[in-house]
Short mmCIF file of C-alpha atoms in Angstrom, two decimals:
data_model
loop_
_atom_site.label_atom_id
_atom_site.label_comp_id
_atom_site.label_asym_id
_atom_site.label_seq_id
_atom_site.Cartn_x
_atom_site.Cartn_y
_atom_site.Cartn_z
CA MET A 1 -62.38 59.49 89.44
CA LEU A 2 -64.57 56.59 88.87
CA HIS A 3 -67.77 56.48 90.95
CA PRO A 4 -70.29 53.97 91.94
CA ILE A 5 -72.99 53.64 89.38
CA GLN A 6 -76.41 53.06 90.67
CA THR A 7 -78.97 51.34 87.98
CA GLY A 8 -82.36 53.19 88.15
CA VAL A 9 -85.74 52.09 86.68
CA CYS A 10 -86.23 51.03 83.10
CA PHE A 11 -86.29 53.84 80.79
CA VAL A 12 -89.48 54.02 78.55
CA VAL A 13 -90.06 56.56 75.83
CA LEU A 14 -93.34 58.23 76.17
CA VAL A 15 -92.63 61.91 75.14
CA THR A 16 -93.66 63.39 71.87
CA SER A 17 -90.73 63.83 69.71
CA ALA A 18 -89.68 66.82 67.27
CA LEU A 19 -87.10 64.56 65.77
CA ALA A 20 -86.58 61.05 65.00
CA GLN A 21 -83.68 59.19 63.83
CA THR A 22 -82.15 55.72 63.08
CA PHE A 23 -78.58 54.91 63.31
CA ALA A 24 -76.98 51.62 62.50
CA VAL A 25 -73.91 50.83 64.86
CA PRO A 26 -71.17 49.09 62.65
CA ALA A 27 -70.45 45.89 64.35
CA THR A 28 -66.44 46.45 63.76
CA LYS A 29 -64.31 49.75 63.58
CA PRO A 30 -64.93 51.25 60.08
CA ALA A 31 -61.97 52.46 57.75
CA SER A 32 -62.92 55.85 58.35
CA ALA A 33 -62.64 55.68 62.00
CA ALA A 34 -60.45 58.64 63.47
CA ARG A 35 -57.49 57.96 66.03
CA VAL A 36 -58.07 59.38 69.73
CA ASP A 37 -55.04 60.85 71.28
CA SER A 38 -54.62 59.70 74.78
CA ALA A 39 -54.50 63.40 76.02
CA LEU A 40 -57.08 64.84 73.21
CA LEU A 41 -58.55 66.96 75.85
CA SER A 42 -56.07 68.91 77.36
CA LEU A 43 -55.35 72.42 79.19
CA SER A 44 -53.80 75.52 78.52
CA LEU A 45 -52.78 77.93 81.41
CA GLU A 46 -52.29 81.56 81.14
CA PHE A 47 -48.55 82.04 81.79
CA PHE A 48 -48.77 84.66 84.54
CA ALA A 49 -51.52 83.00 86.27
CA PHE A 50 -49.91 79.35 86.18
CA PRO A 51 -48.39 79.27 89.68
CA GLY A 52 -51.86 80.50 91.15
CA TYR A 53 -53.42 77.59 89.45
CA THR A 54 -51.01 75.31 91.42
CA GLN A 55 -52.44 76.78 94.59
CA VAL A 56 -55.96 76.27 93.82
CA THR A 57 -57.22 73.03 94.94
CA SER A 58 -59.43 72.31 92.20
CA THR A 59 -56.54 72.12 89.61
CA SER A 60 -55.19 68.82 90.99
CA VAL A 61 -58.72 67.59 91.44
CA CYS A 62 -60.17 68.30 88.25
CA MET A 63 -57.16 67.01 86.42
CA ASN A 64 -57.34 63.86 88.29
CA HIS A 65 -60.67 63.46 87.01
CA ILE A 66 -59.78 63.63 83.51
CA ALA A 67 -56.62 61.24 84.13
CA THR A 68 -58.60 58.64 85.51
CA LEU A 69 -61.13 58.72 83.12
CA ARG A 70 -59.00 58.48 80.03
CA GLY A 71 -55.96 56.71 81.86
CA HIS A 72 -53.63 59.35 80.72
CA ALA A 73 -53.23 63.12 82.48
CA PRO A 74 -54.46 65.93 80.32
CA ALA A 75 -51.35 67.74 78.70
CA VAL A 76 -50.65 71.21 79.78
CA ARG A 77 -49.63 74.30 77.79
CA ILE A 78 -48.34 77.10 80.07
CA GLY A 79 -48.58 80.18 77.78
CA GLY A 80 -50.52 83.04 76.57
CA THR A 81 -50.43 86.64 75.80
CA THR A 82 -48.36 87.15 79.08
CA GLN A 83 -45.64 84.62 77.91
CA ASP A 84 -44.82 87.44 75.22
CA ARG A 85 -44.73 90.04 78.15
CA ALA A 86 -42.31 87.78 80.55
CA THR A 87 -38.64 88.26 81.14
CA TYR A 88 -36.54 85.25 82.85
CA SER A 89 -34.43 86.04 85.81
CA LEU A 90 -32.16 83.55 87.33
CA ASN A 91 -32.04 85.19 90.62
CA LEU A 92 -35.94 85.57 91.01
CA ALA A 93 -36.68 83.49 94.23
CA GLU A 94 -40.58 83.68 93.16
CA ALA A 95 -41.86 81.88 90.38
CA VAL A 96 -43.40 85.19 89.27
CA ASN A 97 -43.40 88.71 90.08
CA TYR A 98 -45.58 91.57 88.46
CA THR A 99 -47.68 94.37 89.89
CA VAL A 100 -51.36 94.86 88.90
CA ALA A 101 -53.64 97.53 89.80
CA SER A 102 -56.45 94.77 90.39
CA SER A 103 -56.41 91.00 90.89
CA ALA A 104 -58.65 90.52 88.00
CA ASP A 105 -55.96 92.17 85.76
CA ALA A 106 -53.14 90.63 83.45
CA PRO A 107 -50.06 92.16 84.12
CA THR A 108 -48.18 94.42 81.00
CA SER A 109 -44.84 92.85 82.12
CA LEU A 110 -43.39 90.27 84.41
CA THR A 111 -40.30 88.61 85.41
CA PHE A 112 -40.25 84.76 86.39
CA GLY A 113 -37.61 82.40 87.98
CA PRO A 114 -36.50 79.07 88.19
CA SER A 115 -39.04 78.05 90.57
CA PHE A 116 -41.69 78.64 87.78
CA PHE A 117 -40.32 75.44 85.98
CA SER A 118 -40.02 73.61 89.65
CA LEU A 119 -44.02 73.94 89.70
CA ALA A 120 -44.11 72.83 86.09
CA ALA A 121 -42.21 69.56 86.91
CA GLY A 122 -44.56 69.06 89.72
CA LEU A 123 -47.44 68.26 87.00
CA LYS A 124 -46.90 64.62 87.13
CA GLY A 125 -47.87 62.45 84.24
CA ALA A 126 -48.66 65.36 82.04
CA ASP A 127 -46.91 66.43 78.94
CA VAL A 128 -46.10 70.13 79.48
CA THR A 129 -45.43 72.76 77.09
CA ILE A 130 -43.70 76.00 77.91
CA GLY A 131 -44.45 79.01 75.89
CA LEU A 132 -41.46 81.69 76.00
CA ASN A 133 -41.15 85.40 74.78
CA ARG A 134 -40.18 85.89 71.19
CA GLN A 135 -41.89 89.33 70.90
CA LEU A 136 -39.21 91.36 72.96
CA ASN A 137 -36.78 89.80 70.60
CA ASN A 138 -34.47 88.61 73.65
CA MET A 139 -33.27 85.23 72.34
CA ALA A 140 -30.48 85.09 74.80
CA ASN A 141 -33.00 85.43 77.86
CA SER A 142 -35.52 83.03 76.18
CA LEU A 143 -32.92 80.41 75.62
CA GLN A 144 -31.51 80.82 79.27
CA ALA A 145 -35.35 80.06 80.12
CA ALA A 146 -35.52 77.10 77.99
CA VAL A 147 -32.40 75.48 79.15
CA GLN A 148 -33.78 75.70 82.56
CA ALA A 149 -36.86 74.12 81.59
CA LYS A 150 -35.08 71.31 79.91
CA ASN A 151 -32.84 70.70 83.27
CA SER A 152 -35.61 71.00 85.63
CA MET A 153 -38.42 69.19 84.01
CA THR A 154 -38.80 65.59 83.37
CA ASN A 155 -42.25 66.18 81.60
CA LEU A 156 -40.98 68.86 79.24
CA TYR A 157 -43.04 68.03 76.15
CA ALA A 158 -42.39 71.05 73.84
CA ILE A 159 -40.90 74.74 73.82
CA GLU A 160 -43.21 77.34 72.06
CA ILE A 161 -41.34 80.73 71.43
CA GLY A 162 -43.91 83.50 70.70
CA ASN A 163 -47.75 83.82 71.37
CA GLU A 164 -49.95 84.40 68.34
CA PRO A 165 -47.33 86.16 66.42
CA ASP A 166 -49.77 87.27 63.73
CA LEU A 167 -51.07 89.81 66.12
CA TYR A 168 -47.52 91.27 66.90
CA GLY A 169 -47.96 94.97 66.11
CA SER A 170 -45.54 97.88 64.73
CA GLY A 171 -44.16 98.28 68.32
CA SER A 172 -43.00 94.77 68.67
CA PRO A 173 -39.35 94.60 69.11
CA ILE A 174 -38.87 91.58 66.88
CA ILE A 175 -40.01 93.45 64.04
CA THR A 176 -36.57 95.07 63.07
CA THR A 177 -37.16 95.61 59.40
CA GLY A 178 -39.99 95.82 56.73
CA THR A 179 -43.23 94.43 57.20
CA TRP A 180 -44.33 91.85 59.82
CA SER A 181 -45.85 88.96 57.50
CA PRO A 182 -46.20 85.17 57.63
CA ILE A 183 -43.12 84.83 55.61
CA ALA A 184 -41.23 87.39 58.08
CA ASP A 185 -42.69 85.13 61.09
CA GLY A 186 -41.72 81.93 59.37
CA GLN A 187 -38.03 83.13 58.95
CA SER A 188 -37.93 84.26 62.47
CA GLU A 189 -39.08 81.03 63.78
CA GLN A 190 -36.80 79.40 61.69
CA SER A 191 -33.71 81.60 62.99
CA TRP A 192 -34.72 80.92 66.50
CA GLN A 193 -35.10 77.34 66.18
CA ASN A 194 -31.94 76.86 64.40
CA ALA A 195 -29.93 78.93 66.95
CA MET A 196 -31.47 77.39 70.17
CA SER A 197 -31.87 73.63 69.18
CA SER A 198 -28.25 72.89 69.94
CA SER A 199 -28.85 73.55 73.42
CA THR A 200 -32.69 72.56 74.00
CA GLY A 201 -33.12 69.59 71.23
CA ASP A 202 -35.57 69.29 68.70
CA ILE A 203 -38.78 70.07 70.74
CA PHE A 204 -40.39 73.64 69.23
CA GLN A 205 -44.15 73.98 68.94
CA ALA A 206 -44.43 76.10 66.06
CA GLY A 207 -47.26 78.21 64.41
CA VAL A 208 -49.17 79.61 67.38
CA TYR A 209 -51.24 81.41 64.87
CA LEU A 210 -55.00 82.77 65.88
CA SER A 211 -55.70 84.46 62.52
CA ASN A 212 -56.95 82.08 59.65
CA SER A 213 -54.77 84.24 57.11
CA TRP A 214 -51.81 82.82 58.74
CA ASN A 215 -51.67 79.26 57.55
CA ILE A 216 -49.46 76.35 58.68
CA PRO A 217 -48.66 74.73 55.41
CA SER A 218 -47.05 78.05 54.59
CA LEU A 219 -45.07 77.97 57.72
CA ILE A 220 -44.03 74.44 57.04
CA THR A 221 -42.59 75.78 53.46
CA THR A 222 -41.19 78.80 55.00
CA LEU A 223 -39.20 76.58 57.76
CA GLY A 224 -37.60 74.59 55.32
CA SER A 225 -34.85 72.46 56.76
CA ALA A 226 -35.36 73.72 60.24
CA ILE A 227 -38.73 71.69 60.35
CA ARG A 228 -36.42 69.07 61.84
CA HIS A 229 -36.35 70.99 65.04
CA THR A 230 -40.32 71.21 65.01
CA LYS A 231 -42.10 68.72 67.37
CA THR A 232 -45.39 70.14 67.19
CA PHE A 233 -47.56 72.58 65.32
CA SER A 234 -50.21 74.85 67.20
CA ARG A 235 -53.12 76.93 65.86
CA HIS A 236 -55.55 79.01 68.18
CA SER A 237 -59.32 78.69 67.84
CA TYR A 238 -62.22 80.30 69.25
CA PRO A 239 -65.19 80.30 67.74
CA GLN A 240 -66.98 83.70 68.97
CA SER A 241 -65.26 86.85 70.07
CA ALA A 242 -66.29 88.67 73.38
CA CYS A 243 -63.53 91.40 72.93
CA ASN A 244 -64.30 95.05 72.92
CA GLY A 245 -68.15 94.42 73.65
CA ALA A 246 -68.67 91.97 70.93
CA SER A 247 -71.89 89.89 71.21
CA THR A 248 -71.92 86.18 71.61
CA ASN A 249 -74.47 84.03 70.68
CA LEU A 250 -75.16 80.50 72.41
CA PRO A 251 -77.63 78.79 69.96
CA SER A 252 -74.98 79.20 67.31
CA LEU A 253 -72.03 77.88 69.64
CA MET A 254 -73.76 74.74 70.54
CA SER A 255 -75.38 73.88 67.33
CA HIS A 256 -74.07 70.48 66.11
CA SER A 257 -74.26 71.46 62.49
CA SER A 258 -72.08 74.65 63.16
CA ILE A 259 -69.63 73.03 65.22
CA VAL A 260 -69.42 70.53 61.95
CA THR A 261 -68.57 73.42 59.77
CA TYR A 262 -66.54 75.28 62.07
CA VAL A 263 -64.13 72.38 62.78
CA ALA A 264 -63.64 71.26 59.23
CA GLN A 265 -61.69 74.32 58.28
CA TYR A 266 -58.66 72.70 60.46
CA ALA A 267 -58.49 69.54 58.47
CA SER A 268 -56.43 70.46 55.50
CA GLU A 269 -53.80 71.99 57.94
CA ALA A 270 -53.97 68.90 60.18
CA SER A 271 -53.15 66.80 56.81
CA ALA A 272 -50.18 69.01 55.81
CA VAL A 273 -48.70 68.70 59.34
CA HIS A 274 -49.38 64.80 59.42
CA ALA A 275 -47.90 64.51 56.18
CA ALA A 276 -44.75 66.21 57.43
CA GLY A 277 -44.52 63.82 60.40
CA LYS A 278 -45.80 66.22 63.00
CA GLN A 279 -48.49 66.70 65.38
CA TYR A 280 -51.23 69.26 64.90
CA PHE A 281 -52.91 70.81 68.01
CA LEU A 282 -55.54 73.41 68.79
CA GLY A 283 -53.12 74.52 71.20
CA GLU A 284 -55.10 77.28 72.71
CA THR A 285 -58.94 77.22 72.37
CA ASN A 286 -62.20 77.94 74.39
CA SER A 287 -65.55 79.27 73.15
CA ALA A 288 -65.08 82.77 73.04
CA THR A 289 -61.85 85.16 73.13
CA CYS A 290 -61.12 87.76 75.83
CA GLY A 291 -61.94 85.36 78.78
CA GLY A 292 -65.37 84.62 77.22
CA GLY A 293 -68.62 86.36 76.98
CA GLY A 294 -71.78 85.46 78.70
CA ILE A 295 -72.19 82.22 76.65
CA SER A 296 -69.05 80.74 78.22
CA PRO A 297 -70.07 79.53 81.79
CA THR A 298 -73.27 78.01 80.77
CA PHE A 299 -74.46 74.44 80.22
CA GLY A 300 -74.58 74.87 76.41
CA ALA A 301 -71.06 75.70 76.59
CA ALA A 302 -70.47 72.46 78.10
CA LEU A 303 -72.37 70.70 75.49
CA TRP A 304 -70.33 72.45 72.94
CA ILE A 305 -67.18 71.01 74.49
CA VAL A 306 -68.44 67.43 74.09
CA ASP A 307 -69.11 67.74 70.44
CA TYR A 308 -66.28 70.12 69.59
CA VAL A 309 -63.77 67.70 71.22
CA LEU A 310 -64.98 64.80 69.15
CA GLN A 311 -65.02 66.77 65.91
CA GLY A 312 -61.56 67.88 66.26
CA ALA A 313 -60.34 64.44 66.35
CA LEU A 314 -62.78 63.46 63.22
CA HIS A 315 -60.98 66.37 61.42
CA GLY A 316 -57.09 65.43 62.24
CA VAL A 317 -56.64 67.64 65.56
CA ASP A 318 -54.33 65.62 67.88
CA ARG A 319 -55.12 67.47 70.98
CA LEU A 320 -57.17 70.63 72.09
CA TYR A 321 -55.86 72.60 74.72
CA PHE A 322 -58.58 74.86 76.56
CA HIS A 323 -57.31 77.92 77.72
CA GLN A 324 -57.86 78.83 81.54
CA GLY A 325 -57.14 82.60 82.12
CA THR A 326 -56.91 84.91 84.83
CA ILE A 327 -58.14 83.36 87.90
CA GLY A 328 -61.44 84.80 89.21
CA ASN A 329 -61.95 86.87 85.95
CA CYS A 330 -62.30 84.19 83.40
CA ALA A 331 -65.92 83.21 82.02
CA TYR A 332 -64.60 80.12 80.41
CA CYS A 333 -62.49 78.77 82.92
CA PHE A 334 -63.44 75.30 84.05
CA TRP A 335 -62.82 75.96 87.78
CA GLY A 336 -61.72 78.76 89.77
CA ARG A 337 -61.48 79.67 93.47
CA PHE A 338 -64.88 79.01 94.28
CA THR A 339 -67.00 77.02 91.56
CA THR A 340 -66.65 74.27 89.46
CA GLY A 341 -68.26 75.41 86.38
CA ALA A 342 -70.77 73.90 84.03
CA PRO A 343 -68.25 73.50 81.08
CA PHE A 344 -66.21 71.07 83.30
CA TYR A 345 -69.27 68.84 83.40
CA GLY A 346 -68.76 68.56 79.43
CA VAL A 347 -65.09 68.04 79.92
CA TYR A 348 -65.89 65.05 82.53
CA PHE A 349 -68.58 63.55 80.22
CA VAL A 350 -66.71 63.29 77.13
CA SER A 351 -63.92 61.98 79.01
CA GLN A 352 -66.26 59.38 80.10
CA PHE A 353 -67.31 58.67 76.79
CA LEU A 354 -63.78 58.09 75.39
CA GLY A 355 -62.82 56.26 78.40
CA THR A 356 -59.51 54.51 79.03
CA ASP A 357 -60.08 51.93 76.44
CA GLY A 358 -61.52 54.07 73.45
CA VAL A 359 -58.96 54.19 70.62
CA SER A 360 -61.15 55.56 67.63
CA ILE A 361 -64.33 57.02 66.88
CA VAL A 362 -66.71 57.52 64.06
CA MET A 363 -69.68 60.12 63.43
CA LEU A 364 -73.00 58.37 62.43
CA ASP A 365 -74.86 61.56 61.49
CA SER A 366 -74.55 63.77 58.49
CA GLY A 367 -73.45 66.43 60.24
CA THR A 368 -76.16 68.78 58.84
CA SER A 369 -78.88 68.46 61.68
CA SER A 370 -79.13 69.50 65.43
CA LEU A 371 -78.45 65.68 66.41
CA ALA A 372 -75.27 64.34 66.77
CA THR A 373 -74.38 60.52 67.11
CA TYR A 374 -71.02 59.14 67.55
CA VAL A 375 -69.38 55.70 68.55
CA VAL A 376 -66.23 54.99 70.19
CA TYR A 377 -64.20 51.64 69.38
CA SER A 378 -61.73 49.46 71.29
CA SER A 379 -58.23 48.88 70.15
CA ALA A 380 -59.74 45.40 69.05
CA GLY A 381 -62.34 47.29 66.60
CA ALA A 382 -65.42 46.56 68.71
CA PRO A 383 -67.80 49.15 69.44
CA LEU A 384 -68.03 50.41 73.23
CA ARG A 385 -70.19 53.30 73.63
CA ALA A 386 -72.33 55.36 71.66
CA LEU A 387 -73.05 59.25 72.55
CA ILE A 388 -76.03 61.04 71.07
CA TYR A 389 -76.23 64.93 71.64
CA ASN A 390 -79.14 67.16 70.73
CA SER A 391 -78.05 70.52 70.09
CA ALA A 392 -81.75 71.92 69.67
CA TYR A 393 -81.44 75.07 71.90
CA TYR A 394 -83.66 75.11 74.80
CA ASP A 395 -83.87 78.36 77.08
CA GLY A 396 -86.33 77.08 79.83
CA THR A 397 -89.07 79.35 78.53
CA THR A 398 -91.13 76.84 76.31
CA THR A 399 -91.86 73.17 76.06
CA ARG A 400 -88.66 71.28 75.74
CA SER A 401 -88.67 68.94 72.74
CA SER A 402 -87.01 65.44 72.52
CA ALA A 403 -85.54 63.70 69.74
CA ILE A 404 -86.13 59.99 69.64
CA VAL A 405 -82.94 57.90 68.58
CA THR A 406 -82.81 54.29 67.40
CA LEU A 407 -79.57 52.48 67.39
CA THR A 408 -79.52 49.19 65.62
CA GLY A 409 -77.06 46.42 65.01
CA LEU A 410 -76.86 45.57 68.82
CA SER A 411 -76.80 42.48 70.81
CA ASN A 412 -80.48 42.02 72.28
CA THR A 413 -79.43 42.37 76.10
CA GLY A 414 -80.22 45.38 77.99
CA LYS A 415 -78.29 48.57 77.93
CA GLN A 416 -77.54 51.23 80.14
CA SER A 417 -77.19 54.92 79.43
CA LEU A 418 -75.96 57.93 81.32
CA ARG A 419 -77.40 61.48 80.95
CA LEU A 420 -75.90 65.00 80.92
CA THR A 421 -78.63 67.45 81.54
CA ALA A 422 -79.58 70.80 83.14
CA PRO A 423 -82.85 72.91 83.22
CA ALA A 424 -81.78 74.74 80.25
CA ALA A 425 -78.80 75.48 77.93
CA THR A 426 -78.48 78.99 79.79
CA SER A 427 -78.05 77.21 83.11
CA ARG A 428 -74.98 78.02 85.22
CA VAL A 429 -73.68 76.45 88.14
CA ASP A 430 -72.52 79.80 89.53
CA GLU A 431 -76.07 80.82 89.69
CA GLY A 432 -77.56 77.63 91.48
CA ALA A 433 -78.60 75.83 88.35
CA ALA A 434 -78.57 71.83 88.58
CA VAL A 435 -76.26 70.59 86.17
CA THR A 436 -75.50 66.77 86.42
CA ILE A 437 -74.09 63.77 85.00
CA GLY A 438 -76.73 60.88 85.99
CA GLY A 439 -77.43 62.97 89.18
CA LEU A 440 -73.37 63.42 89.83
CA THR A 441 -72.34 67.12 90.70
CA PHE A 442 -69.13 68.37 91.74
CA ASP A 443 -68.42 70.80 94.63
CA GLY A 444 -66.43 74.03 94.55
CA ASN A 445 -62.84 72.07 94.56
CA CYS A 446 -64.29 69.68 91.89
CA ASN A 447 -64.64 66.90 94.38
CA SER A 448 -67.39 64.81 93.03
CA VAL A 449 -70.67 64.66 95.11
CA GLY A 450 -73.14 62.01 95.01
CA SER A 451 -73.11 58.63 92.52
CA GLU A 452 -74.24 58.18 88.97
CA THR A 453 -77.40 56.63 88.24
CA VAL A 454 -77.55 55.06 84.85
CA GLU A 455 -80.90 54.49 83.02
CA VAL A 456 -81.78 50.80 81.89
CA VAL A 457 -82.49 50.76 78.21
CA SER A 458 -84.63 47.73 76.68
CA ALA A 459 -82.81 46.27 73.66
CA SER A 460 -84.61 43.91 71.14
CA GLY A 461 -84.37 42.72 67.52
CA GLY A 462 -81.10 44.29 67.91
CA GLU A 463 -82.59 47.67 68.50
CA ALA A 464 -82.43 50.21 71.38
CA ILE A 465 -84.63 53.31 71.53
CA VAL A 466 -83.75 56.46 73.57
CA SER A 467 -85.01 60.02 74.04
CA VAL A 468 -82.55 62.95 74.42
CA LYS A 469 -84.21 66.21 75.18
CA ALA A 470 -83.02 69.44 73.35
CA SER A 471 -79.86 70.72 74.86
CA GLU A 472 -79.04 67.46 76.39
CA ALA A 473 -76.48 64.53 75.79
CA LEU A 474 -76.76 60.74 76.39
CA ILE A 475 -73.96 58.09 76.40
CA VAL A 476 -75.32 54.41 75.79
CA PHE A 477 -73.19 51.75 76.81
CA LEU A 478 -73.07 49.13 74.03
#
């Protein structure tokens, strides 16, 4: 949702900087600019939890914020680990049925009925991908569910058969003979797509791999002629792990140079998928596996989202689907029953930067330091906004450094800027910290509180100079 923007006092740089850089803003879109999908930042909702998310007020409110800022609703993928534990029941009245010992647990098995798809059909304006079970090797059941989805949902975008098949174990019913391998999985995906497509159409999402040793280019080869049934390819991506007591590291997560290096690994897969005439998604992603560790609810994770999304676009990722897991037991979730978390501020801020008019982006920095600088361009090739992110880690215990950034090649009229800030990278909204976008905050239902105040930046001689503190980001309106 757009909000009134108030103008603050003229911003004057008076701080001592640990870093100073100058970037020339190209007056017209460079040939290297990367296209930005209208649903670049999208959402993945855990399968069993999806009906519950439709009952949480903040789900629709947060999604509407993104839709308003971008001019297109975020796409939604409904899937995850529990899609491969789910059995469709045509006669089930409820959307889902399962039993758990605690509300914080995910079910080991569940059934779902036709009303599941009615709820999905209610995600108006969103492209919805439905994940269905392949691990249990019951194609007839999954096909029945797929046909129900097709008949119930005008917003059905794709059907995903199986979640992270690279993790299927020896007890998985789909493994009927021999050793489960990328080739065996590719042949299985080929068989299922060939058998189901006459009833569903050519709308399958293939791959869905987490392990980097299982790669999409090899799957493309194995699919062979069945690729005509494939609409999209999905890769899952988590930079860190919080599984089985693994430790996480916030400075590493939010480091600009680390993000650049990490996302670059997907460029070749994206190129192969695009060469095949398909779209390439990070179809499930977030900061750390197993619901996220202590890093995931922090302001640093919000800053990571901003940089990570833009790097995704620069390396050929069409959409990034940020996973939302068990409601009330999900450190990386953007919202839940009581709190709109710090990460959502990053979601909102990067959506503001891209806007309804941004169609392509470039990175002006080298990708090797703590300072990131991006420019978004209009369809006419004109620069609209610059985003500066200082990924130097600040934990609130020492003097906070700043970077001085000079943008050149601008008109001499005054500019406005909007600041995403918090007391420290470790700040958490659920612990009472003040995370703000120009002073704007969100309540527990994701409603905006207050109005944004922009800072006035003087521009002369075609230059504008701004200061960005460590663990902070700034949008400059060009």
